[in-house]
Coordinates of C-alpha atoms and ligand atoms in Angstrom, one line a residue:
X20 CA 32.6 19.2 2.4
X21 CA 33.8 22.6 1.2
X22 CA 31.5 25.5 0.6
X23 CA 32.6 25.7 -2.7
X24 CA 33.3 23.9 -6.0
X25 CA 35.1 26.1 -8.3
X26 CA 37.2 24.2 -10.6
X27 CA 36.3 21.7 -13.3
X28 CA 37.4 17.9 -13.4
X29 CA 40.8 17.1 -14.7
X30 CA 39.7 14.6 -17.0
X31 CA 36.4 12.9 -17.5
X32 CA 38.6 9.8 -17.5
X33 CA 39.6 9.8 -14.1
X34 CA 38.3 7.1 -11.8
X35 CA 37.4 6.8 -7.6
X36 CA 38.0 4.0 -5.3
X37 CA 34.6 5.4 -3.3
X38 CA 31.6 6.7 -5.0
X39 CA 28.7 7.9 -3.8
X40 CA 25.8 7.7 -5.6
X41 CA 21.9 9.4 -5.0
X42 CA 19.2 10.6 -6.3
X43 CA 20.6 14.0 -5.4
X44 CA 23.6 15.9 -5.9
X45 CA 24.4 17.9 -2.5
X46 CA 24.3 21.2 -4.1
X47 CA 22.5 24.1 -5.2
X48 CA 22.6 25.4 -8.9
X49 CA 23.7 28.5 -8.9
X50 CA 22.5 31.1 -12.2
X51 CA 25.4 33.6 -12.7
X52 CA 24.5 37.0 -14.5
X53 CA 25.6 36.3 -17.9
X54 CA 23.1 32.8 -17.3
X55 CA 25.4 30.7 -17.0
X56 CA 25.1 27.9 -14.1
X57 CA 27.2 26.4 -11.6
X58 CA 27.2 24.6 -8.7
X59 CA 27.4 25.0 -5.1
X60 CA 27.9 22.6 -2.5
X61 CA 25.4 22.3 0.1
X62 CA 25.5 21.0 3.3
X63 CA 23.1 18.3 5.0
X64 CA 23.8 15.5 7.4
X65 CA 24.8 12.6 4.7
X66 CA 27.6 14.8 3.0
X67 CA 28.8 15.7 6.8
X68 CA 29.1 12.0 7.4
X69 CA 30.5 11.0 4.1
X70 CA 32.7 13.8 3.5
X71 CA 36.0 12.2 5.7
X72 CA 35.9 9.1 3.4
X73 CA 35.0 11.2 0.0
X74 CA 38.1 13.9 0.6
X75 CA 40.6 10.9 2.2
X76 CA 40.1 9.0 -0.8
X77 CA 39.1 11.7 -3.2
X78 CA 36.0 10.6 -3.8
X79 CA 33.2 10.8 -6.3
X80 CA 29.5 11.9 -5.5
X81 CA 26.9 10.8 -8.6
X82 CA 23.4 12.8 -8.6
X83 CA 20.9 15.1 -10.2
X84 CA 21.0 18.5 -9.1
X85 CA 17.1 18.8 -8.8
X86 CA 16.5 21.1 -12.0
X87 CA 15.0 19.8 -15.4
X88 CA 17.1 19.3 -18.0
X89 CA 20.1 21.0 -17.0
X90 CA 23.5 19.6 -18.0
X91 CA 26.4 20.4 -16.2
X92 CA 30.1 19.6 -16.4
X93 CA 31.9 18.0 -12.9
X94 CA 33.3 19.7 -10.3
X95 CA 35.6 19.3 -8.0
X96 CA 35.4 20.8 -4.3
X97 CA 37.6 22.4 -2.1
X98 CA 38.6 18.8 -0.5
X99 CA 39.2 17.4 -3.3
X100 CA 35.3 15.5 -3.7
X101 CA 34.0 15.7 -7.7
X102 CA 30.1 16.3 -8.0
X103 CA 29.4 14.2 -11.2
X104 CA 26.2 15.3 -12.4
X105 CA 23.1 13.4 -14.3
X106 CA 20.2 15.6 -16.5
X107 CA 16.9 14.0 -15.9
X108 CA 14.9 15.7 -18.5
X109 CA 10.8 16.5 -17.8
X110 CA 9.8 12.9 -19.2
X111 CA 12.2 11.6 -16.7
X112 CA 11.4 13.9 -13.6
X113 CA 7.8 13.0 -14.2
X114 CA 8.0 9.1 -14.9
X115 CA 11.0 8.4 -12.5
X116 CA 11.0 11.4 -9.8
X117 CA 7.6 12.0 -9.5
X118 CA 5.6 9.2 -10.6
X119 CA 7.6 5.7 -9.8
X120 CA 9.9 7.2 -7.0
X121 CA 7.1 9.5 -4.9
X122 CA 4.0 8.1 -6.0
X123 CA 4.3 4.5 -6.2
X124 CA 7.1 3.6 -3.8
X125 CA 6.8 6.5 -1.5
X126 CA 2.9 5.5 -0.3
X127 CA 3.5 1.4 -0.4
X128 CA 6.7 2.0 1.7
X129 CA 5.2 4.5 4.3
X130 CA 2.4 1.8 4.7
X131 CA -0.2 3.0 2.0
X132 CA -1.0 6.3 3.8
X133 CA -2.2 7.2 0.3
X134 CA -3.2 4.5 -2.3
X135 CA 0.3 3.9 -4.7
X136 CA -0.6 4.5 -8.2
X137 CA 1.1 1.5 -10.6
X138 CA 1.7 2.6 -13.8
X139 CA 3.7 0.1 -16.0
X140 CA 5.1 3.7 -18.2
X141 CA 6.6 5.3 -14.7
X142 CA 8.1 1.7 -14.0
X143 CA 9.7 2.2 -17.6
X144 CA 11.2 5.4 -16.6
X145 CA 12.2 4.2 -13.6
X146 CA 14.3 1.3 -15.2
X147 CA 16.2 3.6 -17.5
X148 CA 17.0 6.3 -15.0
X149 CA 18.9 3.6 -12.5
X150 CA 20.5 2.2 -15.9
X151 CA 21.7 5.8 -16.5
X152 CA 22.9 6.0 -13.0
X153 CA 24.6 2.7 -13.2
X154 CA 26.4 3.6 -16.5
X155 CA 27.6 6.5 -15.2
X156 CA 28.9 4.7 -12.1
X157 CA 30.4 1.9 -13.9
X158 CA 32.3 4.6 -15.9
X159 CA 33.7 6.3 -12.8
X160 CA 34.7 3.6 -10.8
X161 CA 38.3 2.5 -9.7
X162 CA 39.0 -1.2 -10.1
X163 CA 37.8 -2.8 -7.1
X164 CA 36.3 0.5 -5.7
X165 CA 33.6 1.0 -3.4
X166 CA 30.1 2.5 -4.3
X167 CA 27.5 3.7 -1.6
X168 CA 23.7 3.9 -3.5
X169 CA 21.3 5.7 -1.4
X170 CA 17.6 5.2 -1.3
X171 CA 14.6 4.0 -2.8
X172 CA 15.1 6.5 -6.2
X173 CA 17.9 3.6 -7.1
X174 CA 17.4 0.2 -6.0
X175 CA 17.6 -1.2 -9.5
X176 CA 21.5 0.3 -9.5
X177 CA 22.9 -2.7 -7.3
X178 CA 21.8 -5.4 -9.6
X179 CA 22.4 -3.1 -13.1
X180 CA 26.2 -2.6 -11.8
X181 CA 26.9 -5.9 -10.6
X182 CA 26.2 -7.2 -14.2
X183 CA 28.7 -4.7 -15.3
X184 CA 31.0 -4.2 -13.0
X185 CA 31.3 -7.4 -10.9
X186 CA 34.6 -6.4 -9.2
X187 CA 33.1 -3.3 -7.5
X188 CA 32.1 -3.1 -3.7
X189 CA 28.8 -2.8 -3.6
X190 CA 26.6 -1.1 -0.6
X191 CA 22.8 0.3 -0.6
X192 CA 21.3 1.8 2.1
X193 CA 17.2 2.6 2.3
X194 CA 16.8 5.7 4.0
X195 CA 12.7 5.2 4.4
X196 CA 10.8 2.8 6.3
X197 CA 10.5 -1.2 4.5
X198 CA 7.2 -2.5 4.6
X199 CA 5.7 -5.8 5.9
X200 CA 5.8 -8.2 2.9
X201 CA 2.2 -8.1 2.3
X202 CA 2.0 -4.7 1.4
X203 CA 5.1 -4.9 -0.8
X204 CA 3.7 -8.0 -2.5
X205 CA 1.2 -5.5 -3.8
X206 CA 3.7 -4.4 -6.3
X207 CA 3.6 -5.6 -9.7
X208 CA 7.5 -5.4 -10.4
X209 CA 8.1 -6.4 -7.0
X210 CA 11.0 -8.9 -8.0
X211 CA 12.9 -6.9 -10.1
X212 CA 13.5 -4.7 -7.2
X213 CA 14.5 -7.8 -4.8
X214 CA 16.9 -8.7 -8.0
X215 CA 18.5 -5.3 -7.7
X216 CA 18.7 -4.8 -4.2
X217 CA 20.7 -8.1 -4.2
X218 CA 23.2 -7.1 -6.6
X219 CA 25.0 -5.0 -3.3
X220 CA 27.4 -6.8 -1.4
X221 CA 25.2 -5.3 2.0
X222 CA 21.7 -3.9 2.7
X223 CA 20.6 -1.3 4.9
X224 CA 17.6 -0.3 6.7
X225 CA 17.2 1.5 9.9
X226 CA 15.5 -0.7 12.1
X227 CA 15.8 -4.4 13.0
X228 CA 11.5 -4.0 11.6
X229 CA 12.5 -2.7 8.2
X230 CA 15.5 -5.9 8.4
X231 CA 12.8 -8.7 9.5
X232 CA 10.7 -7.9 7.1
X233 CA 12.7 -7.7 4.1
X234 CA 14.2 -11.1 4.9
X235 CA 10.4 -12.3 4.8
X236 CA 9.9 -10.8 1.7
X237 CA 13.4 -12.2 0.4
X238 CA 12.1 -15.3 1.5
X239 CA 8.7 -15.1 0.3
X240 CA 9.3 -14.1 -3.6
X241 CA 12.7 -16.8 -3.8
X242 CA 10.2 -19.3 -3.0
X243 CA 11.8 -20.1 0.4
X244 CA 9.1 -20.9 3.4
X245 CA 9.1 -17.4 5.0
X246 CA 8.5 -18.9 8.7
X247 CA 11.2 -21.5 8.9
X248 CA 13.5 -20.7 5.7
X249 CA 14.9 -17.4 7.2
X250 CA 18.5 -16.5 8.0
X251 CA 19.6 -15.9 11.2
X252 CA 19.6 -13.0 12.7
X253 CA 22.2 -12.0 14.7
X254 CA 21.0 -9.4 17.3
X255 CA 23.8 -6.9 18.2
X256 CA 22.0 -5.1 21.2
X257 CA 22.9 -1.4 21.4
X258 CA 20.2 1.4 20.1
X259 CA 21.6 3.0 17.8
X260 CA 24.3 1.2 15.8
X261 CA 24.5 -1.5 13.6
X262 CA 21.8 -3.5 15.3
X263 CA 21.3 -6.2 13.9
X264 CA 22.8 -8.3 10.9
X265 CA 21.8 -11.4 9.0
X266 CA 23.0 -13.1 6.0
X267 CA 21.1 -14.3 2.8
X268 CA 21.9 -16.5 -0.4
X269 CA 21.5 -14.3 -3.6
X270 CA 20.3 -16.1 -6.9
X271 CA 23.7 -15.9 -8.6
X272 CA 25.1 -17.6 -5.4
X273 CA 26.7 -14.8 -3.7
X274 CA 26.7 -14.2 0.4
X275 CA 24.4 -10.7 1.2
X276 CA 24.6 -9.1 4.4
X277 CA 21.9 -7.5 5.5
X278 CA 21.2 -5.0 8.5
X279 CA 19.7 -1.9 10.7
X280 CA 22.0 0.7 10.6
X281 CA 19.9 3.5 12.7
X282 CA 20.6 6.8 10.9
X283 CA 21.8 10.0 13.2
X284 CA 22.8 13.8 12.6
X285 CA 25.9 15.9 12.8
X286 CA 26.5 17.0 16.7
X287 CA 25.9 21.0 16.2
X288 CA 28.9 23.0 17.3
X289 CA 27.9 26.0 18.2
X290 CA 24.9 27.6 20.4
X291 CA 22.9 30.2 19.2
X292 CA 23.2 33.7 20.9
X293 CA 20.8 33.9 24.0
X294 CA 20.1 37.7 23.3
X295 CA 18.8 36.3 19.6
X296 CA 16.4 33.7 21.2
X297 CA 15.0 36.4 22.9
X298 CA 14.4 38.5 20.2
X299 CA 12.9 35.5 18.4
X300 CA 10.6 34.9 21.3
X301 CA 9.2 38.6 21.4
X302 CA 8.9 38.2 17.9
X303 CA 6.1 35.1 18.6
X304 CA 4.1 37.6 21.8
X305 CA 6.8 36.0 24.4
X306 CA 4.1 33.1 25.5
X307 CA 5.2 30.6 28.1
X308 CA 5.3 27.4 25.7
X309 CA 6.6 27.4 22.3
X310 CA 5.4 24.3 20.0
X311 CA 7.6 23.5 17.0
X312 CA 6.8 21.5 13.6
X313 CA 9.2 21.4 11.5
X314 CA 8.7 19.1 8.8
X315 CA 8.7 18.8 4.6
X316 CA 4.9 19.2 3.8
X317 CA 4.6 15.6 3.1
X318 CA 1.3 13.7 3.9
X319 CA 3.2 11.3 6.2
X320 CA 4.3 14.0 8.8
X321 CA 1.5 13.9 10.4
X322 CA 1.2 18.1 10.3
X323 CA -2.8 17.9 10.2
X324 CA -3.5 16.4 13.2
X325 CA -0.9 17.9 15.2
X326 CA -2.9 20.8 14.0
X327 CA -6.0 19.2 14.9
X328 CA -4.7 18.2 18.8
X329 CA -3.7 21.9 19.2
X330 CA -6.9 23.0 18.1
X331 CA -8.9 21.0 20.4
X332 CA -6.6 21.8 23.2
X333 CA -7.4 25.3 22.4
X334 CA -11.3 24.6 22.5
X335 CA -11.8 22.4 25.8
X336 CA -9.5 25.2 27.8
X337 CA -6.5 22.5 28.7
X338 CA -4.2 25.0 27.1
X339 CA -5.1 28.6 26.9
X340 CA -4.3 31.2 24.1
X341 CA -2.1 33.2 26.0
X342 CA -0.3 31.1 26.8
X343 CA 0.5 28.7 24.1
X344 CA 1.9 29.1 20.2
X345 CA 2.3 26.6 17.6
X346 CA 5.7 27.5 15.5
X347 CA 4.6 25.4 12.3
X348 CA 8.1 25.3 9.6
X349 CA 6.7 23.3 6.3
X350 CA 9.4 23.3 3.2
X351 CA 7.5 22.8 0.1
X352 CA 8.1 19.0 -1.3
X353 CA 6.5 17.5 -4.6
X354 CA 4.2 20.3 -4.8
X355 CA 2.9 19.1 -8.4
X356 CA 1.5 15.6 -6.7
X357 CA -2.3 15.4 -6.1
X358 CA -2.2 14.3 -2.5
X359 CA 1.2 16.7 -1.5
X360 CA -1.3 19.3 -2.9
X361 CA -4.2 17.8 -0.7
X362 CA -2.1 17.8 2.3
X363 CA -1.2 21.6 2.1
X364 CA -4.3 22.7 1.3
X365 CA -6.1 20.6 4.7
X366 CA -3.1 22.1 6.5
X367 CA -3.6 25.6 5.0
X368 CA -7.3 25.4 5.9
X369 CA -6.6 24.3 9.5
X370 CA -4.1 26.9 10.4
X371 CA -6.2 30.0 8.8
X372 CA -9.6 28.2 10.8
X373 CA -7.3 28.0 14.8
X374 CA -6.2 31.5 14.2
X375 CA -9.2 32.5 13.1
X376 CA -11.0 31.2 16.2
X377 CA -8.1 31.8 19.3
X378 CA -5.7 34.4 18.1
X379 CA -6.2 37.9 17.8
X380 CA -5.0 40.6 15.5
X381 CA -1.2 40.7 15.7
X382 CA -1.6 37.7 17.8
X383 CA -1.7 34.7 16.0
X384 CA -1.3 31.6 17.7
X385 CA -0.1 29.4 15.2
X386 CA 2.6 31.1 12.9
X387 CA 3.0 28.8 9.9
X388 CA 5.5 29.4 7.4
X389 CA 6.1 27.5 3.7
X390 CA 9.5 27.5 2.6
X391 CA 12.5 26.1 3.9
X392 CA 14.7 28.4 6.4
X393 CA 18.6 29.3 6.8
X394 CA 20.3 26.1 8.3
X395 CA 21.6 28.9 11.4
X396 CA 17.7 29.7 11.9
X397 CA 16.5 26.3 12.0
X398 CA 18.7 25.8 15.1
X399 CA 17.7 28.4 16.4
X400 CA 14.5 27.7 16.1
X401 CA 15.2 24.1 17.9
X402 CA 17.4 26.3 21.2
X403 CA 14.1 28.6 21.2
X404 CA 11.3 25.9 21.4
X405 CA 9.9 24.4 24.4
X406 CA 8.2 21.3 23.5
X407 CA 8.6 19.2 19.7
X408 CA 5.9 17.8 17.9
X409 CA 7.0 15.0 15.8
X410 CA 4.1 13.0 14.6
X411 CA 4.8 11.4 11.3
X412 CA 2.2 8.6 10.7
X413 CA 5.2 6.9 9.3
X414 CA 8.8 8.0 9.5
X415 CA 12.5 5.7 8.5
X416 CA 14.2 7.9 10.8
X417 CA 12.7 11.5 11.4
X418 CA 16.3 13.3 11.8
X419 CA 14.0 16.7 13.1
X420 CA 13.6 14.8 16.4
X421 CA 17.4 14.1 16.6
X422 CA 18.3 17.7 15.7
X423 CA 15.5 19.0 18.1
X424 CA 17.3 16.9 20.8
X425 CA 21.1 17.7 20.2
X426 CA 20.1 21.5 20.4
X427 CA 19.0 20.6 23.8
X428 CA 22.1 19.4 25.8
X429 CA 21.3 21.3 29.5
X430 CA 18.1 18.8 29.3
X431 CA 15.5 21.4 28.9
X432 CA 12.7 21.0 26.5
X433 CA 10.2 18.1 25.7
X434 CA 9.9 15.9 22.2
X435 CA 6.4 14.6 21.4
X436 CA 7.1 12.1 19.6
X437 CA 5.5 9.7 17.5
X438 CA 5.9 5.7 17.8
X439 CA 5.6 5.8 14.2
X440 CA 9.3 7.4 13.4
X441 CA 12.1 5.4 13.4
X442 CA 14.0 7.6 16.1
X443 CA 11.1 6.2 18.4
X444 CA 13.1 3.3 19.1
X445 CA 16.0 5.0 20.7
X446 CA 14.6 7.9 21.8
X447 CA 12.7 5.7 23.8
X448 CA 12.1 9.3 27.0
X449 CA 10.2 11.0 24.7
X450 CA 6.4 11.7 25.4
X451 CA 5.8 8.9 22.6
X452 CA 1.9 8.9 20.9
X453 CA 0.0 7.6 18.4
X454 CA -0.6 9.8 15.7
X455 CA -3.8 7.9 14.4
X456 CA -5.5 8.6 17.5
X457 CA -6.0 12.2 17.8
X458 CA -6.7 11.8 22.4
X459 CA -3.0 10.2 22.4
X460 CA -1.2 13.2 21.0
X461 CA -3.2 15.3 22.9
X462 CA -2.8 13.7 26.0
X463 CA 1.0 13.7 25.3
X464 CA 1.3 17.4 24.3
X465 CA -0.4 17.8 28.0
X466 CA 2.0 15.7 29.7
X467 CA 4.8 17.2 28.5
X468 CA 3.4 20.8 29.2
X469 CA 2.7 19.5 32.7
X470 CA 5.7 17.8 33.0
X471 CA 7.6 21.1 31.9
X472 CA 5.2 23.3 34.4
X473 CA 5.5 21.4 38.2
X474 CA 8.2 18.7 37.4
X475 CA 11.1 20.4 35.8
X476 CA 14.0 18.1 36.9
X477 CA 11.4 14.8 36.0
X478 CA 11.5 16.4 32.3
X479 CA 15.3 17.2 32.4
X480 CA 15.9 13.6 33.5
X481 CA 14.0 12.6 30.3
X482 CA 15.9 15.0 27.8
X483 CA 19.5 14.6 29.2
X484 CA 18.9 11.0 28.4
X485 CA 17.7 11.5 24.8
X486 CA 20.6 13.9 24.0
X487 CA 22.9 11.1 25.9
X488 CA 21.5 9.0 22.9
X489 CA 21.6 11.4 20.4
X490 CA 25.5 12.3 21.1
X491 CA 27.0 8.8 21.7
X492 CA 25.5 7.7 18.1
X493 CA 25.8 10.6 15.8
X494 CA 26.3 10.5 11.7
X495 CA 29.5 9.7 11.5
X496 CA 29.6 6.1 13.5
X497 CA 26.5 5.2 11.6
X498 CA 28.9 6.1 8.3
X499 CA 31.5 3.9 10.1
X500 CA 29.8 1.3 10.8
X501 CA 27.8 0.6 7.7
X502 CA 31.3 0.8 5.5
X503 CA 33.2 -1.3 8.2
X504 CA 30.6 -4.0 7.9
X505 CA 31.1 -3.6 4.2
X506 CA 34.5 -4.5 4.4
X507 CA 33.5 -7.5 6.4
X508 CA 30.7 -8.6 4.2
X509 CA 32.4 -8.6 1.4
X510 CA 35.9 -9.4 2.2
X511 CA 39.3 -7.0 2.5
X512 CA 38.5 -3.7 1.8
X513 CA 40.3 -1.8 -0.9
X514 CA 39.7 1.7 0.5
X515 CA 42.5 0.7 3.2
Ligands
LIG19 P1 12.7 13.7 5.4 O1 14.0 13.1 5.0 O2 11.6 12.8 5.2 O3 12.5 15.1 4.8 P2 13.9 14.1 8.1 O4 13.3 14.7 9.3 O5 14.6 12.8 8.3 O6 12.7 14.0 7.0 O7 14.9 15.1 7.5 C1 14.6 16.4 7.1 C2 15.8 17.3 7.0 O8 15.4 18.5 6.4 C3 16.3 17.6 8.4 O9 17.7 17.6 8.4 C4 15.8 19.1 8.6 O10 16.6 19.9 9.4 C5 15.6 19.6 7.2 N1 14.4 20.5 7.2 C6 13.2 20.1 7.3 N2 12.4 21.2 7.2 C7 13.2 22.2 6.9 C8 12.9 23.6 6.7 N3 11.7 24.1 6.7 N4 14.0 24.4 6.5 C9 15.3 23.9 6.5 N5 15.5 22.6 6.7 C10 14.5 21.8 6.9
LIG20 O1 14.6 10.8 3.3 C1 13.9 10.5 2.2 C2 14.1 11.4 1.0 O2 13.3 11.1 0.0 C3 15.5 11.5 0.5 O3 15.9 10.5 -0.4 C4 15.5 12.9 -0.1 O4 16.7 13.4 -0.3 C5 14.6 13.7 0.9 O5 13.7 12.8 1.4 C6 13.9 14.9 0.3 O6 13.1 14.4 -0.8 P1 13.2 15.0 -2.3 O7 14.6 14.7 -2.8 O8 12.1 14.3 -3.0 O9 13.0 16.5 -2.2

């Protein structure tokens, strides 16, 4: 998409054949100095991938642009894409956003890291922000067009638009893990979601796991015996596309595909300067291993015990001070929920205590910082870095792995990774541990320093073949292939 949106919609009548609708908008608000606000596209892997199919068909992108209460007119970019905007005022950022969205469904999703709090008023809110979305949706949509909805913030929006739209092409796609049906049978309003999810015309997840065990759940809560009443599967075989597809009976008799489209990134064109990594590598005390985290400070990342493993490292002499930095990036997420405040503050404690105990002044040897960075740093950042540290406790995807990789194509480098994140199941040559057990990530961080130290061309083996992976199954064929099976799930395609 463009860098910039600078003229308004022709006419709030118009209508798109292909709509993409999310919880966010994929811009920035921008405050000019007479106050007034505007928007500015911003990139990130899902416009990348959608933008071809949003510009070809001039396309429509519905969303919140992540302030309260802050009502804004439609833009159009560049490339023709409008930005349709929806105001979610405080009562709705607290009941939908924060509440239902990050502290119900986030926890029972990510396997009740944290206990999900059930409150029958957030559901409430939840309920009337999809309708809002769906509305709005209904309103902008073509005859026959195709709508994308993205994520857990909107799985009541398939359901609310097939009732009012029932010629529309309908799609959703989960971008977080799906849990085993008895944990989502914990939910009190656990069919209302089924119902919506199975108003799209396909489903996706990222992994064949997430797929199984929503057709057990399917199963379970329409009253079909989950062990022998399930669809078949049909198993497509290739890591990292469209692998795996099955097909269930919705209650108002409609076919619904349903499959694990894994998620990728946008292949990085260019390379960051040499002469700049250098500079950035003084700028840490110019040690022989560089550790990165880089991670939203969310209590599933795992950021504590990586913390934790590095310390004790530290302590029993397997990695000395000198040597060794931990490069720690956190972006502040959900900062007004009790446990994302928790998580900071055990994280905040832990990096103050390992400097206090192995760095010295002007020499820390973790260098933590809270705030998001410049996307040109980040990959920077990624070139510079010896070995990753990826250790969600739960992850759908974990794109930081995937980026780490792709800014590593000469195969040097090493990606802790945990078997936890979805990108564990391709990136099947990564130094893979078990982030509940402190010894396993610790023993990993050592074998890939080893590995690194006396077996350099063992390790490059390992990370040509993850950015192999990596670059064969980017963004834009998991774009592809979730719309093409689209079309084929629910018959000719009118985007054609
Ligand atoms: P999640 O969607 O749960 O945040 P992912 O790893 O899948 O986790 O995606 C995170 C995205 O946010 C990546 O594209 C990554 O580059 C970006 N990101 C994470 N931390 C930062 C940061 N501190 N600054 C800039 N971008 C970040
Ligand atoms: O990947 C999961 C997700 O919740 C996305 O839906 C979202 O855009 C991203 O993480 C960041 O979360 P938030 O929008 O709550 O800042």
């Amino acid at each position: 998409m463009d860098t910039r949106a600078d003229h308004s919609a022709d006419s709030p009548a118009e209508t798109f054949p292909f709509i993409v609708v999310a919880n966010r908008l994929p811009v920035d608000i921008v405050t000019h100095p007479d106050g007034q606000q505007t928007l500015s596209p911003s990139p990130g892997g899902l416009v990348t991938a959608l933008s071809p199919v949003l510009q070809e068909h001039h396309g429509c992108w519905v969303g919140w642009p992540g302030e309260i209460d802050v009502e804004l007119e439609p833009f159009v970019t560049e490339g023709g894409v409008t930005l349709h905007p929806i105001t979610l005022d405080k009562t709705d950022y607290e009941g939908f956003y924060e509440g239902f969205s990050n502290a119900t469904l986030w926890p029972l999703y990510h396997d009740l890291i944290v206990q999900p709090v059930f409150d029958p008023e957030w559901w409430e809110v939840y309920r009337e922000v999809n309708d809002r979305f769906a509305r709005q949706v209904a309103e902008l949509a073509a005859p026959k067009a195709t709508v994308w909805v993205q994520d857990y913030q909107l799985q009541l929006v398939p359901g609310i638009l097939r009732l009012l739209r029932p010629d529309l092409r309908i799609g959703f796609f989960l971008h977080i893990p799906f849990p085993a049906p008895d944990i989502y049978r914990q939910l009190p309003w656990r069919e209302e979601i089924l119902r919506g999810l199975l108003g799209a015309d396909l489903i996706g997840f990222h992994l064949l796991g997430n797929t199984v065990n929503f057709l057990h759940l399917a199963a379970a809560i329409t009253g079909e015996n989950s062990h022998t009443g399930l669809p078949a599967l049909e198993i497509h075989g290739e890591a990292g596309i469209r692998e795996a597809t099955a097909t269930i009976d919705a209650p108002d008799g409609r076919k619904v595909g349903v499959g694990a489209f894994p998620i990728s990134i946008a292949i990085p064109e260019e390379d960051a300067p040499t002469d700049d990594l250098q500079t950035l590598r003084t700028q840490l005390g110019d040690p022989e291993i560089i550790f990165l985290g880089v991670d939203r400070l969310d209590y599933t990342k795992g950021i504590l015990q990586r913390l934790l493993a590095f310390e004790e490292l530290l302590e029993t002499g397997a990695l000395e001070p000198e040597d060794v930095v931990l490069l720690q990036i956190a972006t502040p997420s959900r900062e007004r929920i009790e446990q994302y405040r928790t998580a900071r503050t055990r994280v905040e404690e832990a990096v103050g205590r390992i400097n206090g105990r192995f760095g010295r002044i002007g020499h820390p040897v973790v260098h933590y910082q809270h705030s998001s960075v410049p996307h040109d740093l980040l990959n920077q950042y990624y070139r510079l870095a010896d070995i990753m540290l990826v250790t969600p406790y739960k992850d759908g995807m974990n794109l930081v792995a995937k980026e780490f990789v792709a800014a590593h194509p000469e195969g040097d480098g090493a990606l802790v990774l945990s078997e936890f994140a979805g990108a564990a199941d391709e990136l099947t040559q990564a130094h893979l541990c078990n982030p509940y057990d402190l010894d396993s990530i610790k023993r990993r961080m050592i074998d890939a320093v080893t590995e690194l130290r006396l077996y350099p061309d063992r390790a490059q083996t390992r990370m040509l073949a993850l950015s192999e992976q990596v670059r064969q199954h980017d963004v834009h064929l998991w774009a592809n292939s979730f719309l093409d099976c689209l079309e084929d799930t629910a018959g000719r395609s009118t985007l054609a």
